[in-house]
mmCIF file of C-alpha atoms in Angstrom:
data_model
loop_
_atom_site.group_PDB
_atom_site.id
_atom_site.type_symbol
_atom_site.label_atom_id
_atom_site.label_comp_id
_atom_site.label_asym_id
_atom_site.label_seq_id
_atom_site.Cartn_x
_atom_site.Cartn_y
_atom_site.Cartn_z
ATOM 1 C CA UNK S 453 -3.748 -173.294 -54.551
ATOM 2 C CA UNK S 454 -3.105 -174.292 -57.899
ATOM 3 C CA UNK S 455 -2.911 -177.843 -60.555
ATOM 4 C CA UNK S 456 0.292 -179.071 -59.863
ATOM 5 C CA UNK S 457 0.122 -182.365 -61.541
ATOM 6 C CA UNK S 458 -2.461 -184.547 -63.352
ATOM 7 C CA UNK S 459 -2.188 -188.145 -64.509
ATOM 8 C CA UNK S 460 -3.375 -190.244 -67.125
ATOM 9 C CA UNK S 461 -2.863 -193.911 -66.900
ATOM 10 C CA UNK S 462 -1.383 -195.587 -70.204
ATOM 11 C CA UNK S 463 -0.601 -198.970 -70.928
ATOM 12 C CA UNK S 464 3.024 -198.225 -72.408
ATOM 13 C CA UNK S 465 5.172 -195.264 -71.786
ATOM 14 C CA UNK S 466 7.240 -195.452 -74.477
ATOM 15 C CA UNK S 467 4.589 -195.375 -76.515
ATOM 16 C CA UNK S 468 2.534 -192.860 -74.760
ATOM 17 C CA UNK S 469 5.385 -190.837 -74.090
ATOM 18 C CA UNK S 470 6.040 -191.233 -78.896
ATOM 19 C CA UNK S 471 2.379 -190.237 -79.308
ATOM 20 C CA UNK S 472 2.122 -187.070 -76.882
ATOM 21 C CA UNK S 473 5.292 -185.579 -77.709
ATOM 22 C CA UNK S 474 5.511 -186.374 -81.029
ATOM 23 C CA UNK S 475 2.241 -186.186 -82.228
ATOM 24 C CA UNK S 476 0.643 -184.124 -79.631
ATOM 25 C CA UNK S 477 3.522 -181.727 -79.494
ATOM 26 C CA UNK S 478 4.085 -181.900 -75.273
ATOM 27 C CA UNK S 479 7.754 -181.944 -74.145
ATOM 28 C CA UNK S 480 9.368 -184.060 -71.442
ATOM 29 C CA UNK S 481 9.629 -182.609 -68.261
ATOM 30 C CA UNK S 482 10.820 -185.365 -66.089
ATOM 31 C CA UNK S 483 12.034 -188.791 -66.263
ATOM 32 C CA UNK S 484 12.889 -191.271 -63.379
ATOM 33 C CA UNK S 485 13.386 -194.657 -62.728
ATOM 34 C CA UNK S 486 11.223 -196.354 -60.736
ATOM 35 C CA UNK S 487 12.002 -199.943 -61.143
ATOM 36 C CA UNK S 488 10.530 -201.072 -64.359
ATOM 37 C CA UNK S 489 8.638 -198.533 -65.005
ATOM 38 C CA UNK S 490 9.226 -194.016 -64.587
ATOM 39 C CA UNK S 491 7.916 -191.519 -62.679
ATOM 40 C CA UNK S 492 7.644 -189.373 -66.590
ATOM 41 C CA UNK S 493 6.131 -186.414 -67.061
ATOM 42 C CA UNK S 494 5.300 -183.868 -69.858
ATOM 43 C CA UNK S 495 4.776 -180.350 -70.004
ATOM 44 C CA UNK S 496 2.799 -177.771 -72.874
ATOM 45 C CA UNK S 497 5.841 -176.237 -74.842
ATOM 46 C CA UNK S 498 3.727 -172.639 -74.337
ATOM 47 C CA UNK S 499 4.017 -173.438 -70.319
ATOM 48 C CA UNK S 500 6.558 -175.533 -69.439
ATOM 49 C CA UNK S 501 6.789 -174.673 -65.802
ATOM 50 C CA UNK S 502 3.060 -175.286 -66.087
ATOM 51 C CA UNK S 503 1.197 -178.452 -64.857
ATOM 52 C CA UNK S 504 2.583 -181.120 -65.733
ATOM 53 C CA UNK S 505 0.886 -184.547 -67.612
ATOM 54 C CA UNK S 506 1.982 -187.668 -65.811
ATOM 55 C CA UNK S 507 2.304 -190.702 -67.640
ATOM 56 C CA UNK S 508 1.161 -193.138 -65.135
ATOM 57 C CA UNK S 509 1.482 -197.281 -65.791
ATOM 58 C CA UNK S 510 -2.149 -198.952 -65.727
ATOM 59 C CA UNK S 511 -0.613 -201.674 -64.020
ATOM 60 C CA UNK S 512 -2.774 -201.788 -60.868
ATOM 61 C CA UNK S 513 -6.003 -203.849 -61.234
ATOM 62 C CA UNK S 514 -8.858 -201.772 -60.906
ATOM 63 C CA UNK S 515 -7.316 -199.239 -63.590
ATOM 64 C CA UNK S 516 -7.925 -201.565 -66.595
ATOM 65 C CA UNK S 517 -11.343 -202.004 -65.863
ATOM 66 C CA UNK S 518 -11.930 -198.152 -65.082
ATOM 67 C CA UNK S 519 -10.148 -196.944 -68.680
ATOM 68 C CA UNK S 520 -12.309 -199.647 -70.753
ATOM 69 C CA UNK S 521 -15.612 -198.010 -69.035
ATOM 70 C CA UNK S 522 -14.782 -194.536 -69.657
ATOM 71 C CA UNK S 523 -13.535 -195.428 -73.150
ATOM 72 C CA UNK S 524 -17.012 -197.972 -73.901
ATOM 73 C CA UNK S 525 -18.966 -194.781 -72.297
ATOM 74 C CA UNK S 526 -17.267 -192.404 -74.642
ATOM 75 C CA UNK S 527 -15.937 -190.260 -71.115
ATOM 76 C CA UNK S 528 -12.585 -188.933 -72.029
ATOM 77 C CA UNK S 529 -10.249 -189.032 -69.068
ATOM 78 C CA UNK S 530 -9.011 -185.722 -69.652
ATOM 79 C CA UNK S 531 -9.142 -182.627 -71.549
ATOM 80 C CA UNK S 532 -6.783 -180.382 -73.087
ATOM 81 C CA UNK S 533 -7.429 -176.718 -74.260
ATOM 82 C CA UNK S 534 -6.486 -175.560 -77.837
ATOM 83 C CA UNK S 535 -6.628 -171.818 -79.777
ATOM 84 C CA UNK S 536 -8.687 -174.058 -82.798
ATOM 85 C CA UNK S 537 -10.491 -176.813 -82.375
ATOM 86 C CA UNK S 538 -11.081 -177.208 -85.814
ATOM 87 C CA UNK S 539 -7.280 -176.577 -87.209
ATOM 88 C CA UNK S 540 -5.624 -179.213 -84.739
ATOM 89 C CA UNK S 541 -8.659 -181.980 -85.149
ATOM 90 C CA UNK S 542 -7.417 -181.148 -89.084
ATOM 91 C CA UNK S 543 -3.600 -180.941 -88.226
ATOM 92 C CA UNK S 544 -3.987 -184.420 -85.853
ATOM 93 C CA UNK S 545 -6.030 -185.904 -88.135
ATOM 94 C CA UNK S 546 -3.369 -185.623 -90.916
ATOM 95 C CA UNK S 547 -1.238 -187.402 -88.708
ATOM 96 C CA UNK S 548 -3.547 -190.568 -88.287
ATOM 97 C CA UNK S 549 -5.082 -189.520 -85.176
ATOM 98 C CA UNK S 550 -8.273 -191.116 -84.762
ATOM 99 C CA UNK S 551 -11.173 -188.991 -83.640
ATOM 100 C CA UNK S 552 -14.483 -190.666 -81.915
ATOM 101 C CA UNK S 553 -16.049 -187.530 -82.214
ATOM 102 C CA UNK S 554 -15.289 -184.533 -85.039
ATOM 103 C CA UNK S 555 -15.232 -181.124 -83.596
ATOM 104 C CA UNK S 556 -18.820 -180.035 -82.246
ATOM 105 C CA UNK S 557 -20.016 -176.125 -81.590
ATOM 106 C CA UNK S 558 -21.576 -176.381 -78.199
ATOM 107 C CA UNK S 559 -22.905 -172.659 -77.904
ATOM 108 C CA UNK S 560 -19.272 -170.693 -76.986
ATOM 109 C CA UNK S 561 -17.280 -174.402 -76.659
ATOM 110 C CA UNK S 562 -15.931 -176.398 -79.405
ATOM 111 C CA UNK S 563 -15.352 -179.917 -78.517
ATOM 112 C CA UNK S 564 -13.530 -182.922 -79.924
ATOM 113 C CA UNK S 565 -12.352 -185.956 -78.886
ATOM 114 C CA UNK S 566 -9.607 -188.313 -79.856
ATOM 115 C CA UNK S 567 -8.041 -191.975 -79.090
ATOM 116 C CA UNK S 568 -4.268 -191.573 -77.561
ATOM 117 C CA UNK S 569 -3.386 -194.810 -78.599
ATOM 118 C CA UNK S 570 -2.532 -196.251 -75.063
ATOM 119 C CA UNK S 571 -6.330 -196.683 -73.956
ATOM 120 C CA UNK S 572 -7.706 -193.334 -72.934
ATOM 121 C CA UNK S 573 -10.045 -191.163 -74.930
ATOM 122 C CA UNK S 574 -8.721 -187.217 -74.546
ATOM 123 C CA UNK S 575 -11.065 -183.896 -75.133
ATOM 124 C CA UNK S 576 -9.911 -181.096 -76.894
ATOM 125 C CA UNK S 577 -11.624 -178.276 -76.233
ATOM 126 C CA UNK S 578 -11.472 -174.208 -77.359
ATOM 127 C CA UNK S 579 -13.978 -171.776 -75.327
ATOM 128 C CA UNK S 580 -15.183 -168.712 -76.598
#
C-alpha cells in the first residue's frame, strides 16, 4: 500500500493552483469539472506519477473553522520534503513568500514553515 492522494483544502483554486505551481514549482496533473468548482490536482515535477496534491474547495462548514485552528495553533496542514531547507526558505522568500517560522535545525531535521496564501500553513522539511 502506498500515498495515492493527499488534500489540502484552499479557499480559491485559481489562486492556490497560481501560488503552488508558480511559486512552489508543482505541475498540474489533473483538472475536472465538477460544477463550480474541479476535482485539480498537482504533482512534484521530480515525480510526477507520484502522489498527487489535491486542491480541495473549503466550502463545507466545519473546514473553515478547522484551517483557522491549525493556522491560530501554528499546525501546518501538511508538509513537503526539500534537498535545502535553507536555499528554498531563501529562494521562496525572494518571491514574497511569507514564513511564520525561519528554518530551524532540529537535531538531523531542518524545519520551516510558510503561509500558502489560501489559508493553510505548509512545513518544509529536509532530514538528515
Amino acid at each position: 500500500m502506498k500515498i495515492h492522494l493527499s488534500s489540502v483544502f484552499v479557499d480559491d483554486q485559481d489562486k492556490a493552483l497560481r501560488f503552488y505551481t508558480d511559486v512552489l514549482g508543482f505541475v498540474k496533473k489533473t483538472e475536472v469539472p465538477l460544477g463550480k468548482d474541479r476535482w485539480l490536482t498537482v504533482v512534484s515535477p521530480e515525480d510526477p506519477d507520484g502522489t498527487e496534491l489535491l486542491l480541495e474547495p473549503d466550502g463545507h462548514p466545519a473546514v473553515k473553522p478547522y484551517k483557522a485552528a491549525l493556522v491560530k495553533d501554528g499546525i501546518p496542514a501538511t508538509s513537503f520534503a526539500v534537498d535545502d531547507v535553507h536555499a528554498e526558505f531563501s529562494r521562496l522568500r525572494e518571491l514574497g513568500v511569507h514564513f511564520t517560522q525561519e528554518p530551524l535545525e532540529m537535531g538531523p531535521v531542518t524545519t520551516a514553515v510558510l503561509d500558502d496564501t489560501c489559508g493553510n500553513l505548509i512545513q518544509i522539511v529536509h532530514s538528515k
